[in-house]
Amino acid sequence: MKHTILNAKVLANFACTALLGSATFAYASSTVTADTTQTKQVTQEFGQMTPTTVSETTWRAISNWSTDSLSLLEFIADNDEEYQLNRYIDLLVRDHRDAEVLAQVQALDKNVLDLWSQAMAEASPEDNYLFTRYLAQYKPALFDQWLASNRALTLPEFLNQQSPQLYDTWYSEHAAPKRKGLSVLEYDKTLSGEVYAELKDLLNKLPVGGSRSQCACQMITPQTGSGHVVTNYPATPSNWSDYSSDNSGLSKHKLDFKTTAYGAFHSGDGERWSKHKVYGYDSSINHNSSEFYVKMLCADTNGYDCNQSNSCSGNLEVRGTYAARFNVTGQAKKIWSKATNSHSGDGAKFAVDLPGGAPEVVLFNKAGGAAMSYNTGWDINSVLGALKAALGITAAIVSDNPGSLLDGQLASDLITNIAGMITRSGNEATVNSTMRARFDSSDVSPFLLQPNEVYHFTLDSNARVKARGYGGYSDSHFEYGSSGAIMYAANQFTCGSNVTPPMPTGLWFYADQSGPDSVASLRSDVETWLSMQLNKPVSAAQPQGIVH
């Protein structure tokens, strides 16, 4: 959101480290016989919609149809109409005793307080007013569930009654065509014939076995220019070198630096030396990124939004891993050698942009590095400082108080913080270190997957290298490399009696760019996790793909 609905004082300690959703679910026992498993699988797939990969233009058409250009909460904040939200919350909670709203919401999701201790540090959960405001902003899907269970007015309904001019302005200028009852086929008269035909085929697709209900739901994935399911920046691996030298008399220096990248995963390998000359190198490697979208399209054959009370919801399980290794060496031990240093750092942020006005939720955010120094005044922590600024890493370390994030002890690779710089001093030194970050919704709870909403996940990384030396002879070597994977599984769908459900499906992307984890181990991680989530064998021989 552009503005914060809840006041700054209340939100002073806010840091997103948790998810929307309900408790994790149990899977069928591995002792089930092969025949029973096969029968169950056939039963599950009968009458279900397979996932569909659509062109980027068709994806944009579907997203523009179903997504508000500006959420109602954002519109209220942007137009300084917060008092309207206050009136609405007052109306919702006036008939509830203290802690009653909390108890009702916990019956829907026991992890509802995941963000409360940080977002609302100055209020107790028994404060119905503040707790309900917290729900509206930070747990919108759960807030909608609570409203439905209490047959309460939604915010759009309230504003339509109490402030029709404000509501009409938002509705006419910012509400999604889906919300206005328009068909995905007809809302945009400028749709090309190719997009219209692809949408028509999509809406008339038949399920696997059985007959199609009036409403049908299917998982949609955009096809990208850099791969079938995941957008990567840069799109393909790349190499480059930077070389310079000065052979004038006794002054000599040289730099050779090579990088590769595939999406968010990247590597760098550099060598700097100088003779009788001060010579340094400082470079940040920016915007290496991978992203994927999740959407469950629910519509009839004419392209109209299904009745929400008679549609589908599901679980969205997500896993992201990032591992980086660092190696630096330096030498300044020959006669007249004065100084040398070598720094290498890397960090990554995995985050999700949820539907509606909820702010971005950071799932992990971590950086680390290695450094050696000898007789130099350079600030070793400047490398990590640059990464902290680039990635927006919070200074808070949550390992001391994990709260409801995990049932057991907080895993070290889930910590949201700077992992630290491993340093060593001396005129000849070598330093090696490794940093790992991981998020797995199985450790917390799944996202609640709602129909016709877009969930956007992004893994961003940023690296920095720095080296300098002078005197008779100085040498610096600096390198980093990373590897990891991102994946999701959509399953456990609950649909109305007249709705054809989607087929459980998964998506993955993995890569190794001289990181700690090999392609073989990454593939094994993807296959193991998706097989567990989808309760069937999964082969992930390619770096990215879809399975159902």
Coordinates of C-alpha atoms in Angstrom, one line a residue:
M1 CA 0.0 0.0 0.0
K2 CA 1.1 3.6 -0.6
H3 CA 0.0 4.7 2.8
T4 CA -0.3 2.9 6.1
I5 CA -3.9 2.6 7.4
L6 CA -2.8 1.8 10.9
N7 CA -1.0 4.6 12.7
A8 CA 2.8 4.8 12.7
K9 CA 3.1 4.5 16.5
V10 CA 1.2 1.2 16.5
L11 CA 3.2 -0.1 13.6
A12 CA 6.6 0.9 14.9
N13 CA 7.8 -2.6 15.4
F14 CA 6.1 -4.2 12.4
A15 CA 8.1 -6.8 10.4
C16 CA 6.4 -9.4 8.2
T17 CA 7.6 -12.9 8.9
A18 CA 4.4 -15.0 8.7
L19 CA 1.7 -16.1 6.3
L20 CA -2.1 -16.0 5.9
G21 CA -3.7 -19.4 6.0
S22 CA -4.7 -22.3 8.2
A23 CA -2.9 -25.1 9.9
T24 CA -0.9 -27.6 7.8
F25 CA -2.8 -30.6 6.7
A26 CA -2.0 -34.3 6.9
Y27 CA -1.3 -36.6 3.9
A28 CA -2.3 -40.1 3.2
S29 CA -0.2 -42.8 5.0
S30 CA 2.6 -44.3 3.0
T31 CA 1.3 -47.7 4.0
V32 CA -1.7 -47.4 1.6
T33 CA -1.5 -50.2 -1.0
A34 CA -0.7 -49.4 -4.6
D35 CA -4.2 -50.4 -5.8
T36 CA -5.9 -48.1 -3.2
T37 CA -3.6 -45.2 -4.1
Q38 CA -4.3 -45.6 -7.8
T39 CA -8.0 -45.8 -7.2
K40 CA -7.8 -42.7 -5.0
Q41 CA -5.9 -40.8 -7.7
V42 CA -8.4 -41.6 -10.4
T43 CA -11.2 -40.5 -8.1
Q44 CA -9.4 -37.2 -7.4
E45 CA -8.7 -36.5 -11.0
F46 CA -12.2 -37.4 -12.3
G47 CA -14.0 -34.3 -13.3
Q48 CA -11.1 -31.9 -12.5
M49 CA -9.6 -29.1 -14.6
T50 CA -6.0 -29.4 -15.6
P51 CA -3.8 -26.3 -15.2
T52 CA -3.3 -24.1 -18.3
T53 CA -0.3 -22.0 -19.4
V54 CA -1.4 -18.9 -21.3
S55 CA 0.4 -16.3 -23.3
E56 CA 1.6 -13.1 -21.6
T57 CA -1.0 -11.0 -23.3
T58 CA -3.8 -13.3 -22.3
W59 CA -2.5 -13.4 -18.8
R60 CA -2.6 -9.6 -18.6
A61 CA -6.2 -9.7 -19.9
I62 CA -7.3 -12.1 -17.2
S63 CA -5.4 -10.2 -14.5
N64 CA -6.8 -6.9 -15.6
W65 CA -10.3 -8.4 -15.6
S66 CA -10.1 -9.8 -12.1
T67 CA -7.8 -7.4 -10.1
D68 CA -8.7 -4.0 -8.8
S69 CA -6.3 -1.3 -10.1
L70 CA -6.4 0.2 -6.6
S71 CA -7.8 -1.7 -3.6
L72 CA -10.5 0.0 -1.6
L73 CA -8.2 0.2 1.4
E74 CA -5.5 1.9 -0.7
F75 CA -8.1 4.3 -2.1
I76 CA -9.2 5.2 1.4
A77 CA -5.7 5.9 2.5
D78 CA -4.8 7.9 -0.6
N79 CA -7.8 10.1 -0.2
D80 CA -7.4 10.7 3.6
E81 CA -10.8 9.0 4.3
E82 CA -9.5 6.9 7.2
Y83 CA -12.4 8.0 9.4
Q84 CA -14.7 6.0 7.1
L85 CA -12.8 2.9 8.0
N86 CA -13.0 3.8 11.7
R87 CA -16.8 4.1 11.4
Y88 CA -16.9 0.7 9.7
I89 CA -14.8 -1.0 12.3
D90 CA -16.8 0.6 15.1
L91 CA -20.0 -0.9 13.5
L92 CA -18.4 -4.4 13.2
V93 CA -17.3 -4.6 16.8
R94 CA -20.0 -2.8 18.8
D95 CA -21.9 -5.9 19.5
H96 CA -18.9 -8.1 20.5
R97 CA -17.4 -8.4 24.0
D98 CA -13.7 -8.1 24.5
A99 CA -11.8 -11.1 23.0
E100 CA -15.0 -12.4 21.2
V101 CA -13.7 -11.4 17.7
L102 CA -10.4 -13.0 18.5
A103 CA -12.0 -16.2 19.5
Q104 CA -14.2 -16.3 16.4
V105 CA -11.3 -15.7 14.1
Q106 CA -9.1 -18.2 15.8
A107 CA -11.8 -20.8 15.1
L108 CA -11.1 -20.1 11.4
D109 CA -7.3 -19.9 11.7
K110 CA -5.3 -20.7 14.9
N111 CA -2.3 -18.7 13.5
V112 CA -4.2 -15.4 13.2
L113 CA -1.8 -13.8 15.7
D114 CA 1.3 -14.4 13.6
L115 CA 1.7 -10.7 12.9
W116 CA -0.1 -9.3 15.9
S117 CA 2.9 -9.2 18.3
Q118 CA 4.8 -7.0 15.9
A119 CA 2.2 -5.1 14.1
M120 CA 0.2 -4.3 17.2
A121 CA 2.8 -4.3 19.9
E122 CA 1.0 -1.6 22.0
A123 CA -2.4 -3.3 22.1
S124 CA -3.7 -6.5 23.6
P125 CA -5.6 -9.0 21.4
E126 CA -8.6 -8.4 23.6
D127 CA -9.0 -4.9 22.0
N128 CA -11.6 -5.8 19.5
Y129 CA -11.3 -2.5 17.6
L130 CA -7.6 -2.6 16.9
F131 CA -7.6 -6.3 16.3
T132 CA -10.3 -6.0 13.7
R133 CA -8.4 -3.2 12.0
Y134 CA -5.4 -5.4 12.0
L135 CA -7.4 -8.1 10.3
A136 CA -8.7 -5.8 7.6
Q137 CA -5.2 -4.6 6.6
Y138 CA -2.9 -7.6 7.2
K139 CA -5.2 -10.6 7.0
P140 CA -7.7 -9.6 4.3
A141 CA -8.6 -13.2 3.2
L142 CA -9.2 -14.2 6.8
F143 CA -11.1 -11.0 7.4
D144 CA -13.5 -11.8 4.6
Q145 CA -14.0 -15.3 6.1
W146 CA -14.9 -13.8 9.4
L147 CA -17.3 -11.3 7.8
A148 CA -19.1 -14.2 5.9
S149 CA -19.3 -16.3 9.1
N150 CA -21.0 -13.4 10.9
R151 CA -23.1 -12.3 7.9
A152 CA -21.6 -8.9 8.4
L153 CA -21.3 -6.0 6.0
T154 CA -18.2 -5.9 3.8
L155 CA -16.3 -2.6 3.5
P156 CA -17.6 -2.0 -0.1
E157 CA -21.2 -2.6 1.1
F158 CA -20.7 -0.2 4.1
L159 CA -19.3 2.6 1.9
N160 CA -21.9 2.1 -0.7
Q161 CA -24.5 2.8 2.0
Q162 CA -22.8 5.4 4.1
S163 CA -20.6 7.3 1.6
P164 CA -22.0 6.5 -1.9
Q165 CA -20.0 9.3 -3.6
L166 CA -16.7 7.9 -2.3
Y167 CA -17.6 4.4 -3.2
D168 CA -18.9 5.3 -6.7
T169 CA -15.6 7.1 -7.4
W170 CA -13.6 4.1 -6.5
Y171 CA -16.0 1.7 -8.2
S172 CA -16.0 3.6 -11.5
E173 CA -12.3 4.4 -11.6
H174 CA -10.5 1.6 -9.8
A175 CA -12.7 -1.5 -9.4
A176 CA -12.0 -4.6 -11.4
P177 CA -14.3 -5.4 -14.4
K178 CA -15.0 -8.8 -12.6
R179 CA -16.4 -6.9 -9.6
K180 CA -18.6 -4.9 -12.0
G181 CA -20.1 -8.1 -13.5
L182 CA -18.4 -7.9 -16.8
S183 CA -17.3 -10.9 -18.8
V184 CA -13.6 -11.5 -19.3
L185 CA -14.4 -11.8 -23.1
E186 CA -16.2 -8.4 -23.3
Y187 CA -14.8 -5.9 -20.8
D188 CA -12.0 -4.8 -23.1
K189 CA -13.1 -3.9 -26.6
T190 CA -9.5 -3.7 -27.8
L191 CA -8.7 -7.3 -27.1
S192 CA -6.9 -8.8 -30.1
G193 CA -8.5 -11.7 -32.0
E194 CA -5.7 -14.0 -30.8
V195 CA -6.3 -13.2 -27.1
Y196 CA -10.1 -13.5 -27.5
A197 CA -9.7 -17.0 -29.1
E198 CA -7.3 -18.1 -26.4
L199 CA -9.8 -16.9 -23.7
K200 CA -12.6 -18.7 -25.5
D201 CA -10.7 -22.0 -25.6
L202 CA -9.8 -21.6 -21.9
L203 CA -13.4 -21.0 -20.8
N204 CA -14.7 -24.0 -22.9
K205 CA -12.0 -26.4 -21.7
L206 CA -13.3 -29.8 -20.5
P207 CA -12.2 -31.4 -17.3
V208 CA -10.4 -34.7 -17.0
G209 CA -13.3 -37.2 -17.1
G210 CA -16.9 -36.4 -16.2
S211 CA -18.9 -33.4 -17.3
R212 CA -18.3 -29.7 -16.7
S213 CA -20.4 -27.8 -14.2
Q214 CA -21.7 -24.4 -15.0
C215 CA -18.8 -22.9 -13.1
A216 CA -15.3 -24.4 -13.5
C217 CA -12.0 -23.5 -11.8
Q218 CA -8.5 -24.0 -13.2
M219 CA -5.0 -22.9 -12.2
I220 CA -3.5 -20.4 -14.7
T221 CA 0.2 -19.7 -15.3
P222 CA 1.6 -17.1 -17.7
Q223 CA 4.1 -18.2 -20.3
T224 CA 7.2 -16.0 -20.2
G225 CA 10.0 -15.0 -22.5
S226 CA 12.6 -16.5 -20.2
G227 CA 11.0 -19.8 -19.5
H228 CA 7.6 -21.6 -19.4
V229 CA 6.6 -20.7 -15.9
V230 CA 9.0 -18.5 -14.2
T231 CA 10.3 -15.0 -15.2
N232 CA 14.0 -14.6 -14.7
Y233 CA 16.2 -11.5 -14.9
P234 CA 18.5 -12.0 -16.6
A235 CA 16.7 -14.5 -18.8
T236 CA 19.7 -16.6 -19.7
P237 CA 23.2 -17.3 -18.2
S238 CA 25.8 -14.7 -19.1
N239 CA 29.5 -14.2 -18.8
W240 CA 31.6 -11.0 -19.0
S241 CA 35.1 -9.9 -18.1
D242 CA 36.5 -6.5 -17.1
Y243 CA 40.2 -6.2 -17.7
S244 CA 42.6 -3.3 -17.3
S245 CA 46.3 -2.9 -17.1
D246 CA 48.9 -0.2 -16.8
N247 CA 52.5 -1.1 -17.9
S248 CA 54.0 2.3 -17.5
G249 CA 57.4 1.8 -15.8
L250 CA 57.1 0.1 -12.4
S251 CA 53.3 0.7 -12.1
K252 CA 51.2 -2.2 -13.0
H253 CA 47.7 -3.4 -12.1
K254 CA 45.1 -5.8 -13.4
L255 CA 41.5 -6.8 -12.9
D256 CA 39.7 -9.8 -14.2
F257 CA 36.1 -10.3 -13.1
K258 CA 33.6 -12.7 -14.5
T259 CA 29.9 -13.1 -13.6
T260 CA 27.1 -15.5 -14.5
A261 CA 23.5 -15.4 -13.6
Y262 CA 20.3 -17.4 -14.2
G263 CA 17.4 -15.6 -12.6
A264 CA 18.0 -14.8 -8.9
F265 CA 21.0 -17.1 -8.7
H266 CA 24.3 -15.7 -9.7
S267 CA 28.1 -16.0 -9.3
G268 CA 31.2 -13.8 -9.5
D269 CA 34.9 -14.6 -9.7
G270 CA 37.5 -11.8 -9.6
E271 CA 41.2 -11.3 -9.3
R272 CA 42.9 -8.0 -8.6
W273 CA 46.6 -7.4 -8.3
S274 CA 48.8 -4.3 -8.3
K275 CA 52.5 -3.6 -8.2
H276 CA 53.8 -0.3 -6.8
K277 CA 50.4 1.2 -7.2
V278 CA 47.2 1.8 -5.2
Y279 CA 44.5 0.0 -7.1
G280 CA 41.0 -0.9 -5.9
Y281 CA 37.7 -2.3 -7.3
D282 CA 34.2 -2.0 -5.9
S283 CA 31.1 -3.3 -7.7
S284 CA 27.5 -4.1 -6.9
I285 CA 25.6 -6.7 -8.9
N286 CA 22.0 -5.6 -9.0
H287 CA 18.6 -6.9 -9.9
N288 CA 19.0 -10.6 -10.3
S289 CA 15.5 -11.9 -9.9
S290 CA 13.0 -14.8 -10.4
E291 CA 9.3 -14.4 -10.0
F292 CA 6.1 -16.5 -10.5
Y293 CA 2.4 -15.9 -10.3
V294 CA -0.4 -18.0 -9.0
K295 CA -4.0 -17.7 -10.0
M296 CA -7.1 -19.8 -9.9
L297 CA -9.5 -18.7 -12.6
C298 CA -13.2 -19.5 -11.8
A299 CA -15.7 -18.6 -14.5
D300 CA -18.5 -19.9 -16.6
T301 CA -18.2 -20.6 -20.3
N302 CA -19.3 -17.0 -21.1
G303 CA -16.5 -15.6 -19.1
Y304 CA -18.5 -14.3 -16.1
D305 CA -17.2 -14.6 -12.5
C306 CA -18.7 -17.5 -10.6
N307 CA -20.8 -16.8 -7.5
Q308 CA -18.2 -16.5 -4.8
S309 CA -20.3 -18.4 -2.2
N310 CA -20.5 -21.3 -4.6
S311 CA -16.9 -21.3 -5.9
C312 CA -13.6 -22.8 -4.7
S313 CA -10.8 -22.2 -2.2
G314 CA -7.7 -24.1 -1.7
N315 CA -4.3 -24.4 0.0
L316 CA -1.2 -22.8 -1.5
E317 CA 2.0 -24.3 -0.2
V318 CA 5.2 -22.5 -1.1
R319 CA 8.9 -23.2 -0.6
G320 CA 11.9 -21.1 -1.4
T321 CA 15.6 -21.7 -0.8
Y322 CA 18.7 -19.6 -1.4
A323 CA 22.3 -20.7 -0.5
A324 CA 25.4 -18.7 -1.2
R325 CA 29.1 -19.5 -0.7
F326 CA 32.0 -17.0 -0.4
N327 CA 35.7 -17.3 -0.9
V328 CA 38.3 -14.5 -0.5
T329 CA 42.1 -14.6 -0.4
G330 CA 44.7 -11.9 -0.1
Q331 CA 48.5 -11.6 -0.1
A332 CA 50.8 -8.7 0.7
K333 CA 53.8 -10.4 2.2
K334 CA 56.6 -9.5 -0.2
I335 CA 59.1 -6.7 0.4
W336 CA 57.5 -3.2 0.2
S337 CA 54.0 -4.6 0.2
K338 CA 51.8 -2.4 2.3
A339 CA 48.2 -3.6 2.2
T340 CA 45.6 -5.8 0.7
N341 CA 41.9 -6.6 1.3
S342 CA 39.2 -8.6 -0.4
H343 CA 35.5 -8.6 0.3
S344 CA 32.6 -10.7 -1.1
G345 CA 28.9 -10.5 0.0
D346 CA 25.6 -11.8 -1.3
G347 CA 22.0 -11.6 0.0
A348 CA 18.5 -12.6 -1.1
K349 CA 14.9 -11.6 -0.3
F350 CA 11.9 -13.9 -0.9
A351 CA 8.6 -12.1 -0.7
V352 CA 4.9 -12.3 -1.7
D353 CA 2.5 -9.7 -2.9
L354 CA -0.9 -10.9 -1.7
P355 CA -4.3 -10.0 -3.2
G356 CA -6.0 -6.8 -2.0
G357 CA -4.5 -4.0 0.1
A358 CA -2.2 -6.2 2.3
P359 CA 1.5 -5.0 2.2
E360 CA 4.2 -7.2 0.8
V361 CA 5.0 -10.1 3.1
V362 CA 8.8 -10.9 3.4
L363 CA 9.3 -14.7 3.7
F364 CA 13.0 -14.5 4.2
N365 CA 15.6 -11.8 3.9
K366 CA 19.2 -12.6 4.6
A367 CA 22.8 -11.7 3.6
G368 CA 26.3 -12.9 4.4
G369 CA 29.9 -12.7 3.2
A370 CA 33.6 -13.1 3.7
A371 CA 36.4 -10.7 4.0
M372 CA 40.2 -10.5 4.7
S373 CA 42.2 -7.4 5.4
Y374 CA 45.7 -6.3 6.1
N375 CA 46.8 -2.8 7.0
T376 CA 43.8 -1.1 5.4
G377 CA 41.3 1.4 6.6
W378 CA 38.4 0.1 4.5
D379 CA 35.2 -0.7 6.5
I380 CA 34.7 -4.4 6.1
N381 CA 31.0 -4.0 7.0
S382 CA 30.4 -1.6 4.1
V383 CA 29.8 -4.6 1.9
L384 CA 27.0 -5.9 4.0
G385 CA 25.7 -2.4 4.6
A386 CA 25.2 -2.0 0.9
L387 CA 23.3 -5.3 0.7
K388 CA 21.2 -4.4 3.6
A389 CA 20.1 -1.2 1.9
A390 CA 19.6 -2.8 -1.4
L391 CA 17.5 -5.7 0.0
G392 CA 15.7 -3.8 2.7
I393 CA 17.0 -6.2 5.4
T394 CA 15.5 -5.5 8.8
A395 CA 18.0 -5.0 11.7
A396 CA 15.8 -7.1 13.9
I397 CA 16.9 -10.7 14.6
V398 CA 13.8 -12.8 15.3
S399 CA 15.7 -15.9 16.6
D400 CA 15.2 -14.8 20.2
N401 CA 11.4 -14.7 20.0
P402 CA 10.0 -16.9 17.2
G403 CA 6.5 -16.7 18.7
S404 CA 4.0 -18.6 16.6
L405 CA 6.2 -18.7 13.5
L406 CA 7.1 -22.3 14.1
D407 CA 5.9 -25.0 16.4
G408 CA 9.4 -25.9 17.5
Q409 CA 12.7 -24.0 17.6
L410 CA 13.2 -21.5 14.8
A411 CA 15.4 -22.9 12.1
S412 CA 18.7 -21.0 11.6
D413 CA 18.1 -20.7 7.9
L414 CA 14.8 -19.0 8.4
I415 CA 16.2 -16.0 10.4
T416 CA 15.4 -12.7 8.8
N417 CA 18.7 -10.8 9.3
I418 CA 22.2 -10.2 8.2
A419 CA 24.0 -13.5 8.7
G420 CA 27.3 -11.7 9.2
M421 CA 30.7 -11.2 7.6
I422 CA 33.4 -13.8 8.4
T423 CA 36.6 -11.9 8.5
R424 CA 40.3 -12.6 8.9
S425 CA 43.3 -10.3 9.1
G426 CA 46.9 -10.9 8.1
N427 CA 49.3 -10.3 5.2
E428 CA 48.2 -13.7 3.7
A429 CA 44.8 -15.1 4.4
T430 CA 42.0 -17.2 3.0
V431 CA 38.4 -17.1 4.2
N432 CA 35.5 -19.4 3.2
S433 CA 31.9 -19.1 4.4
T434 CA 28.3 -20.1 3.5
M435 CA 24.9 -18.4 4.0
R436 CA 21.6 -20.2 3.7
A437 CA 18.0 -18.9 3.7
R438 CA 14.8 -20.9 3.5
F439 CA 11.0 -20.5 3.7
D440 CA 8.6 -23.4 3.7
S441 CA 4.9 -22.9 4.3
S442 CA 4.8 -26.5 5.7
D443 CA 6.7 -25.1 8.7
V444 CA 3.9 -22.5 9.3
S445 CA 0.6 -22.8 7.4
P446 CA -0.5 -22.7 3.8
F447 CA -1.7 -19.6 2.1
L448 CA -5.5 -19.5 1.5
L449 CA -5.9 -19.7 -2.3
Q450 CA -9.0 -17.7 -3.3
P451 CA -10.7 -17.7 -6.8
N452 CA -9.8 -15.0 -9.4
E453 CA -7.0 -13.5 -7.3
V454 CA -3.3 -13.1 -8.2
Y455 CA -0.5 -14.1 -5.9
H456 CA 2.9 -12.8 -6.9
F457 CA 6.1 -14.3 -5.5
T458 CA 9.6 -12.7 -6.1
L459 CA 13.1 -13.9 -5.2
D460 CA 15.6 -11.0 -5.5
S461 CA 19.3 -11.2 -4.9
N462 CA 22.1 -8.7 -4.7
A463 CA 25.9 -9.2 -4.5
R464 CA 28.8 -7.0 -3.9
V465 CA 32.6 -7.4 -4.2
K466 CA 35.3 -5.0 -3.1
A467 CA 39.1 -5.2 -3.2
R468 CA 42.1 -2.9 -2.8
G469 CA 45.8 -3.1 -2.3
Y470 CA 49.0 -1.2 -2.7
G471 CA 52.7 -1.4 -2.1
G472 CA 55.4 -3.6 -3.6
Y473 CA 53.0 -6.3 -4.5
S474 CA 49.4 -7.1 -3.4
D475 CA 47.0 -9.7 -4.7
S476 CA 43.2 -10.1 -4.0
H477 CA 40.8 -12.9 -5.0
F478 CA 37.1 -12.6 -4.4
E479 CA 34.2 -14.9 -5.4
Y480 CA 30.7 -15.8 -4.6
G481 CA 28.1 -18.2 -6.0
S482 CA 24.5 -19.1 -5.2
S483 CA 22.0 -21.9 -5.8
G484 CA 18.4 -22.6 -4.8
A485 CA 14.9 -23.2 -5.8
I486 CA 11.4 -21.8 -5.7
M487 CA 8.2 -23.9 -6.0
Y488 CA 4.6 -24.1 -5.1
A489 CA 1.8 -26.7 -4.8
A490 CA -1.9 -25.8 -5.0
N491 CA -4.1 -28.5 -3.4
Q492 CA -6.8 -29.4 -0.9
F493 CA -9.5 -27.6 -2.9
T494 CA -13.0 -27.1 -1.4
C495 CA -15.6 -26.2 -4.0
G496 CA -19.3 -25.7 -4.2
S497 CA -21.5 -28.5 -5.4
N498 CA -22.0 -26.9 -8.8
V499 CA -18.3 -26.1 -9.4
T500 CA -15.8 -28.2 -11.3
P501 CA -12.6 -28.1 -9.1
P502 CA -9.1 -27.6 -10.4
M503 CA -6.6 -30.4 -10.4
P504 CA -3.9 -30.2 -7.8
T505 CA -0.8 -28.8 -9.4
G506 CA 2.7 -27.7 -8.7
L507 CA 5.4 -25.4 -10.3
W508 CA 9.1 -25.2 -9.8
F509 CA 12.3 -23.5 -10.8
Y510 CA 15.9 -24.3 -9.6
A511 CA 19.4 -23.3 -10.7
D512 CA 23.0 -23.6 -9.6
Q513 CA 25.4 -20.8 -10.4
S514 CA 28.5 -22.1 -8.6
G515 CA 26.6 -22.3 -5.3
P516 CA 26.8 -24.7 -2.4
D517 CA 24.0 -27.0 -3.8
S518 CA 24.4 -29.0 -6.9
V519 CA 21.8 -29.3 -9.6
A520 CA 21.2 -33.0 -8.6
S521 CA 20.5 -32.0 -4.9
L522 CA 18.2 -29.2 -6.0
R523 CA 16.3 -31.5 -8.3
S524 CA 16.0 -34.0 -5.4
D525 CA 14.7 -31.3 -3.1
V526 CA 12.0 -30.2 -5.6
E527 CA 10.9 -33.7 -6.4
T528 CA 10.7 -34.7 -2.7
W529 CA 8.8 -31.6 -1.7
L530 CA 6.3 -31.7 -4.6
S531 CA 5.8 -35.4 -4.3
M532 CA 4.8 -34.9 -0.6
Q533 CA 2.5 -32.0 -1.3
L534 CA 0.8 -33.6 -4.3
N535 CA 0.9 -37.2 -2.9
K536 CA 2.3 -38.6 -6.2
P537 CA 5.7 -39.2 -7.8
V538 CA 7.1 -36.1 -9.4
S539 CA 10.0 -35.8 -11.9
A540 CA 11.8 -32.5 -12.2
A541 CA 14.4 -33.2 -14.7
Q542 CA 14.2 -29.7 -16.3
P543 CA 15.1 -26.6 -14.3
Q544 CA 11.5 -25.4 -14.4
G545 CA 8.1 -26.8 -15.1
I546 CA 4.5 -27.6 -14.1
V547 CA 3.2 -30.9 -12.7
H548 CA -0.3 -32.1 -12.2

